[in-house]
Coordinates of C-alpha atoms and ligand atoms in Angstrom, one line a residue:
M1339 CA 24.7 -2.0 25.8
V1340 CA 20.9 -2.3 26.0
P1341 CA 19.5 -0.3 23.1
T1342 CA 17.0 2.5 23.8
V1343 CA 13.9 2.0 21.6
V1344 CA 11.5 4.9 21.5
Y1345 CA 7.9 4.7 20.3
A1346 CA 7.0 7.8 18.3
G1347 CA 3.8 6.6 16.7
S1348 CA 0.2 7.6 17.3
A1349 CA -1.1 8.1 20.8
E1350 CA -4.0 5.7 20.2
K1351 CA -1.7 2.8 19.5
R1352 CA 0.8 3.5 22.3
D1353 CA -0.6 1.0 24.8
A1354 CA -0.9 -1.7 22.1
Y1355 CA 2.7 -1.2 21.1
R1356 CA 3.9 -1.1 24.7
T1357 CA 2.4 -4.5 25.2
H1358 CA 3.4 -6.1 21.9
L1359 CA 6.9 -4.6 21.6
S1360 CA 7.7 -5.8 25.2
A1361 CA 6.3 -9.3 24.4
A1362 CA 8.2 -9.6 21.1
A1363 CA 11.5 -8.5 22.7
R1364 CA 11.0 -11.1 25.5
K1365 CA 10.1 -13.8 23.0
A1366 CA 13.3 -12.9 21.0
G1367 CA 15.4 -12.9 24.1
L1368 CA 16.4 -9.3 23.3
A1369 CA 16.9 -6.8 26.1
I1370 CA 15.7 -3.3 25.2
D1371 CA 15.0 -0.1 27.1
L1372 CA 11.6 0.7 25.7
Q1373 CA 10.3 4.2 26.1
M1374 CA 6.8 5.2 25.0
N1375 CA 7.2 9.0 24.9
P1376 CA 10.0 10.7 23.0
G1377 CA 9.6 13.7 25.4
D1378 CA 10.8 11.5 28.3
V1379 CA 14.1 10.6 26.8
D1380 CA 17.3 12.5 26.0
P1381 CA 17.2 12.4 22.2
E1382 CA 21.0 11.9 22.0
K1383 CA 20.5 8.5 23.7
V1384 CA 17.9 7.1 21.4
D1385 CA 19.1 4.1 19.3
Y1386 CA 15.9 3.2 17.4
L1387 CA 12.8 5.3 16.7
V1388 CA 9.6 3.4 16.0
Y1389 CA 8.0 6.1 13.9
S1390 CA 4.8 7.1 12.2
N1391 CA 3.8 10.3 10.5
D1392 CA 0.9 10.8 12.9
G1393 CA 3.2 10.6 16.0
P1394 CA 4.9 13.5 17.9
V1395 CA 8.3 13.6 16.1
M1396 CA 8.6 16.1 13.2
D1397 CA 12.3 17.0 13.5
F1398 CA 14.9 14.2 13.5
T1399 CA 17.9 16.5 14.0
P1400 CA 18.1 16.2 17.9
F1401 CA 18.4 12.3 17.6
N1402 CA 22.1 12.3 17.1
S1403 CA 22.9 8.7 17.8
L1404 CA 20.0 7.2 15.9
K1405 CA 20.7 3.8 14.3
G1406 CA 17.5 3.6 12.4
I1407 CA 14.0 5.0 11.9
L1408 CA 11.7 2.0 11.9
N1409 CA 8.7 3.3 10.0
L1410 CA 5.3 1.8 11.1
W1411 CA 3.9 2.4 7.6
A1412 CA 4.8 0.8 4.3
G1413 CA 4.7 4.1 2.4
V1414 CA 7.5 6.6 3.0
D1415 CA 6.5 9.5 0.8
T1416 CA 5.4 11.8 3.7
L1417 CA 8.3 10.7 5.9
L1418 CA 10.8 11.6 3.2
K1419 CA 9.3 15.1 2.9
R1420 CA 10.3 15.6 6.5
D1421 CA 13.8 15.1 5.4
P1422 CA 15.5 12.9 8.0
P1423 CA 19.3 13.3 8.1
A1424 CA 20.7 11.3 5.1
H1425 CA 22.9 9.0 7.2
I1426 CA 20.1 7.5 9.2
P1427 CA 18.6 4.4 7.6
I1428 CA 14.9 4.4 7.1
V1429 CA 13.3 1.0 7.3
R1430 CA 9.9 0.4 5.7
M1431 CA 7.3 -1.7 7.5
V1432 CA 6.9 -5.2 6.0
E1433 CA 4.8 -7.4 8.3
D1434 CA 2.4 -10.3 7.9
G1435 CA -0.7 -8.4 9.2
L1436 CA -0.2 -5.5 6.8
T1437 CA 0.4 -7.9 3.9
L1438 CA -2.5 -10.3 4.6
G1439 CA -4.9 -7.3 5.1
M1440 CA -4.0 -6.0 1.7
V1441 CA -4.4 -9.4 0.1
D1442 CA -7.9 -9.6 1.6
Y1443 CA -8.9 -6.1 0.3
V1444 CA -7.5 -6.6 -3.2
S1445 CA -8.9 -10.1 -3.5
G1446 CA -12.3 -9.1 -2.3
H1447 CA -12.6 -6.2 -4.7
A1448 CA -11.1 -8.1 -7.6
L1449 CA -13.7 -10.9 -7.1
R1450 CA -16.5 -8.3 -6.7
H1451 CA -15.6 -6.7 -10.0
H1452 CA -14.9 -10.1 -11.7
L1453 CA -18.4 -11.4 -10.7
D1454 CA -20.0 -8.0 -11.2
V1455 CA -21.6 -8.3 -7.8
D1456 CA -22.7 -4.7 -7.8
R1457 CA -25.1 -5.4 -10.7
Y1458 CA -27.1 -7.8 -8.5
I1459 CA -26.8 -5.8 -5.3
H1460 CA -28.3 -2.8 -7.0
A1461 CA -30.8 -4.8 -9.1
S1462 CA -34.4 -3.6 -9.1
P1463 CA -37.4 -5.8 -10.1
I1464 CA -37.1 -6.7 -13.8
E1465 CA -39.5 -8.0 -16.3
E1466 CA -37.1 -10.2 -18.0
W1467 CA -34.9 -12.8 -16.2
E1468 CA -31.5 -12.0 -17.6
V1469 CA -29.1 -14.9 -17.4
D1470 CA -25.6 -13.7 -18.0
F1471 CA -22.9 -15.9 -16.6
P1472 CA -19.6 -14.3 -15.6
P1473 CA -16.4 -15.8 -17.1
L1474 CA -14.2 -18.0 -15.1
A1475 CA -11.4 -16.4 -13.2
R1476 CA -8.9 -18.1 -15.6
D1477 CA -10.5 -16.1 -18.5
R1478 CA -10.1 -12.8 -16.7
T1479 CA -6.8 -10.8 -16.7
V1480 CA -5.8 -8.9 -13.6
G1481 CA -2.8 -6.6 -13.7
V1482 CA -0.9 -5.6 -10.6
L1483 CA 1.4 -2.6 -10.9
G1484 CA 4.1 -2.8 -8.2
L1485 CA 5.4 -6.2 -7.1
G1486 CA 6.9 -5.3 -3.7
A1487 CA 5.9 -6.8 -0.3
L1488 CA 2.2 -6.0 -1.0
G1489 CA 1.9 -6.3 -4.7
A1490 CA 3.7 -9.6 -5.0
A1491 CA 1.5 -11.1 -2.2
C1492 CA -1.7 -9.9 -3.9
A1493 CA -0.5 -11.1 -7.3
R1494 CA 0.2 -14.6 -5.8
A1495 CA -3.2 -14.7 -4.2
L1496 CA -5.0 -13.7 -7.4
A1497 CA -3.1 -16.2 -9.4
G1498 CA -4.0 -18.8 -6.7
H1499 CA -7.6 -18.0 -7.3
G1500 CA -7.2 -18.8 -10.9
F1501 CA -7.0 -15.4 -12.6
R1502 CA -4.5 -14.7 -15.3
V1503 CA -2.2 -12.3 -13.5
L1504 CA 0.1 -9.8 -15.1
G1505 CA 2.6 -8.1 -12.8
W1506 CA 4.7 -5.1 -13.4
S1507 CA 7.6 -3.6 -11.5
R1508 CA 10.8 -1.7 -12.0
N1509 CA 13.1 -4.7 -11.8
Q1510 CA 12.1 -8.0 -13.4
K1511 CA 10.6 -10.5 -11.0
Q1512 CA 9.8 -14.2 -11.0
I1513 CA 6.6 -15.1 -9.2
D1514 CA 5.0 -18.5 -9.6
G1515 CA 1.8 -18.2 -11.7
V1516 CA 2.3 -14.5 -12.5
E1517 CA 3.4 -13.2 -15.9
C1518 CA 6.0 -10.7 -14.6
R1519 CA 7.0 -7.7 -16.7
S1520 CA 9.2 -4.7 -16.0
G1521 CA 10.4 -1.4 -17.3
D1522 CA 8.6 1.5 -19.1
K1523 CA 8.2 -0.3 -22.4
D1524 CA 6.0 -3.0 -20.9
L1525 CA 3.7 -0.8 -18.9
D1526 CA 1.3 0.3 -21.7
A1527 CA 1.0 -3.2 -23.1
T1528 CA 0.2 -4.5 -19.6
I1529 CA -2.5 -1.9 -19.0
A1530 CA -4.0 -2.6 -22.4
E1531 CA -4.5 -6.3 -21.6
T1532 CA -5.8 -5.8 -18.1
E1533 CA -9.5 -6.0 -17.2
I1534 CA -9.0 -5.4 -13.4
L1535 CA -6.1 -3.1 -12.7
V1536 CA -4.6 -3.0 -9.2
L1537 CA -2.2 -0.2 -8.2
L1538 CA 0.3 -1.1 -5.5
L1539 CA 3.2 1.2 -6.5
P1540 CA 4.8 3.7 -4.1
Y1541 CA 4.3 7.4 -4.7
T1542 CA 7.5 8.8 -6.1
R1543 CA 8.6 11.3 -8.7
Q1544 CA 8.5 8.5 -11.3
T1545 CA 5.1 7.2 -10.4
E1546 CA 3.2 10.5 -9.9
R1547 CA 0.1 10.4 -12.2
I1548 CA 1.5 7.3 -13.8
L1549 CA -2.1 6.3 -14.6
N1550 CA -2.6 9.4 -16.9
A1551 CA -5.2 10.1 -19.5
E1552 CA -3.3 8.2 -22.3
R1553 CA -2.9 5.1 -20.2
I1554 CA -6.5 5.1 -18.9
A1555 CA -7.5 5.3 -22.6
L1556 CA -5.6 2.1 -23.2
M1557 CA -7.7 0.1 -20.7
P1558 CA -10.1 -2.3 -22.2
L1559 CA -13.8 -1.3 -22.3
D1560 CA -15.6 -2.3 -19.1
A1561 CA -12.3 -2.6 -17.1
C1562 CA -12.2 -1.9 -13.4
L1563 CA -9.5 -0.2 -11.2
I1564 CA -8.5 -0.8 -7.6
N1565 CA -6.2 1.9 -6.2
A1566 CA -4.8 0.8 -2.8
A1567 CA -1.5 2.6 -3.1
R1568 CA -1.6 6.4 -3.2
G1569 CA -4.0 9.0 -4.8
Q1570 CA -1.2 10.8 -6.5
L1571 CA -0.7 7.8 -8.9
I1572 CA -3.8 8.8 -10.9
D1573 CA -5.0 11.7 -13.1
H1574 CA -8.4 11.9 -11.4
Q1575 CA -10.0 14.1 -14.0
A1576 CA -9.1 11.6 -16.7
L1577 CA -10.4 8.7 -14.5
L1578 CA -13.7 10.5 -13.9
E1579 CA -14.1 11.1 -17.6
A1580 CA -13.5 7.4 -18.4
L1581 CA -16.1 6.4 -15.8
N1582 CA -18.6 9.0 -17.0
T1583 CA -18.2 7.9 -20.6
G1584 CA -18.5 4.2 -19.7
L1585 CA -15.0 3.2 -20.8
L1586 CA -14.4 2.0 -17.3
R1587 CA -17.0 0.0 -15.3
H1588 CA -15.9 0.8 -11.7
A1589 CA -13.1 2.2 -9.6
T1590 CA -12.5 1.1 -6.1
M1591 CA -10.6 3.9 -4.4
D1592 CA -8.9 3.7 -1.0
V1593 CA -6.4 6.6 -1.3
Y1594 CA -6.7 10.2 -2.5
D1595 CA -4.6 13.3 -3.1
V1596 CA -6.2 14.8 0.0
E1597 CA -7.2 12.7 3.0
P1598 CA -9.8 12.6 4.4
L1599 CA -11.5 12.9 1.0
P1600 CA -13.2 16.4 1.0
P1601 CA -17.0 16.2 1.2
D1602 CA -17.5 17.9 -2.2
D1603 CA -15.2 15.4 -4.0
P1604 CA -17.1 13.9 -7.0
Y1605 CA -15.9 10.4 -6.0
W1606 CA -18.2 10.4 -3.0
I1607 CA -21.4 10.3 -5.1
H1608 CA -20.2 8.8 -8.3
P1609 CA -22.2 5.6 -9.0
R1610 CA -19.2 3.9 -10.5
V1611 CA -16.8 4.6 -7.7
T1612 CA -16.4 2.9 -4.3
V1613 CA -14.8 5.2 -1.7
T1614 CA -13.1 3.5 1.2
P1615 CA -11.3 5.6 3.8
H1616 CA -7.7 4.4 3.5
I1617 CA -8.5 1.1 5.1
A1618 CA -7.2 -1.3 2.5
S1619 CA -4.7 -2.5 5.1
V1620 CA -3.1 -1.4 8.3
T1621 CA 0.0 -2.2 10.3
R1622 CA -1.1 -4.5 13.2
P1623 CA 0.8 -3.9 16.5
E1624 CA 1.0 -7.6 17.3
T1625 CA 2.6 -8.7 14.1
A1626 CA 4.4 -5.4 13.4
S1627 CA 6.1 -5.7 16.8
L1628 CA 7.7 -9.0 15.8
A1629 CA 9.0 -7.4 12.7
I1630 CA 10.4 -4.4 14.5
I1631 CA 12.2 -6.5 17.2
E1632 CA 13.6 -8.7 14.4
Q1633 CA 15.1 -5.6 12.7
I1634 CA 16.6 -4.3 16.0
A1635 CA 18.0 -7.8 16.8
R1636 CA 19.6 -7.9 13.3
H1637 CA 21.2 -4.5 13.6
D1638 CA 22.5 -5.3 17.1
R1639 CA 24.1 -8.5 15.7
G1640 CA 25.8 -6.4 13.1
E1641 CA 23.6 -7.5 10.2
A1642 CA 22.0 -5.1 7.8
F1643 CA 18.4 -4.0 8.2
L1644 CA 15.9 -5.5 5.8
H1645 CA 13.6 -3.3 3.7
V1646 CA 15.8 -0.2 3.8
V1647 CA 14.4 2.8 1.9
D1648 CA 16.5 3.9 -1.1
R1649 CA 16.2 7.7 -0.8
A1650 CA 17.2 8.3 -4.4
R1651 CA 14.5 6.0 -5.7
G1652 CA 12.0 7.4 -3.1
Y1653 CA 10.8 4.0 -1.8
Ligands
LIG1239 P1 7.5 -2.0 -1.9 O1 7.8 -3.3 -1.3 O2 8.5 -0.9 -1.8 O3 7.2 -2.3 -3.4 C1 7.1 -1.3 -4.4 C2 6.9 -2.0 -5.8 O4 6.7 -0.9 -6.7 C3 8.2 -2.7 -6.2 O5 7.9 -3.9 -6.9 C4 8.9 -1.7 -7.1 O6 9.7 -2.3 -8.1 C5 7.7 -1.1 -7.8 N1 8.1 0.3 -8.3 C6 8.4 1.4 -7.6 N2 8.7 2.4 -8.5 C7 8.5 1.9 -9.7 C8 8.6 2.5 -11.0 N3 8.9 3.7 -11.2 N4 8.3 1.7 -12.0 C9 8.0 0.4 -11.9 N5 7.8 -0.2 -10.7 C10 8.1 0.5 -9.6 O7 6.1 -1.4 -1.4 P2 4.9 -2.2 -0.7 O8 5.2 -2.5 0.7 O9 4.5 -3.2 -1.6 O10 3.8 -1.0 -0.7 C11 3.4 -0.4 -1.9 C12 2.6 0.9 -1.5 O11 1.3 0.6 -1.0 C13 3.2 1.8 -0.4 O12 4.2 2.6 -0.9 C14 2.0 2.6 0.1 O13 1.9 3.8 -0.6 C15 0.8 1.7 -0.3 N6 0.1 1.2 0.9 C16 -1.2 1.5 1.0 C17 -2.0 1.0 2.1 C18 -3.4 1.2 2.3 O14 -4.0 0.9 3.3 N7 -4.1 1.7 1.2 C19 -1.3 0.2 3.1 C20 0.0 0.0 3.0 C21 0.7 0.5 1.9 P3 11.1 -3.1 -7.7 O15 10.6 -4.3 -6.9 O16 11.6 -3.5 -9.0 O17 11.9 -2.2 -6.8

């Protein structure tokens, strides 16, 4: 039986996914019935739903024969709130374009903070020629919280650049060049050693406000933060206080409790905060389509999906 694959992502990307999903299926030698509008198909006949939160599907209950929800995004916090029936596997997006984009964003901002680039960009004419060399990357400690698809790739890239990299995750990992740590007991010690802290944890019950006032207070003087994960990981009041008092040098923020970030949010005008509009990385239709077709092909061969969400853990 040719599986029915229905695109239920954003309208803007529909044409790109039509092109790239068809091409990826051809390349893989996989016959699929690709439908680009959920409204055109009997929901009971849909095998795979290529889904994103900004698409047209809010209610999964009519999709009785669904074999999988193939999420176009890496984060599943919003999707899980829509409560898809428990028996339908949810597959997170892991694809090269998304991963490489995040590596670029995190590496760029880490290097910027490491070299204190802002100091020179914002410099005004000075009377004295201040010579103040930055340390070498190997003398700078970067911490990455979350060592999944994105965190592990960023940690590897930062280590490749020469930084001393500390990585922290729930389960112990082994990544070349990265000092991996795990479990609650190691979190505070990792934060206390970290000069540039990168957040790449999912938003779950366990990680909500994980960077709280006590942990922010552990960060070394002049440390910087890069949050490319979710706004809800941070106690924002405590972060603003730490920036105001000069404990922290800078925060690069890509994600917020409310998006778009409201115009009156203090982050917008804070001199020690860089606001980027959730652009750290994005799923790219060309590379994502390869990953989606590979998942469908696996399932059709009777193999398990990769990157299945564990609903009890929330990621
Ligand atoms: P992932 O592969 O699921 O990895 C999550 C990592 O976090 C894993 O290493 C996991 O540990 C760790 N973790 C989860 N809960 C933990 C806890 N309570 N304590 C310690 N470690 C914990 O996710 P990903 O693909 O790397 O994506 C990470 C997040 O990035 C997404 O959830 C999303 O919110 C965000 N994101 C943002 C953008 C953007 O543009 N800003 C783009 C894509 C994704 P284990 O490995 O031990 O399970």
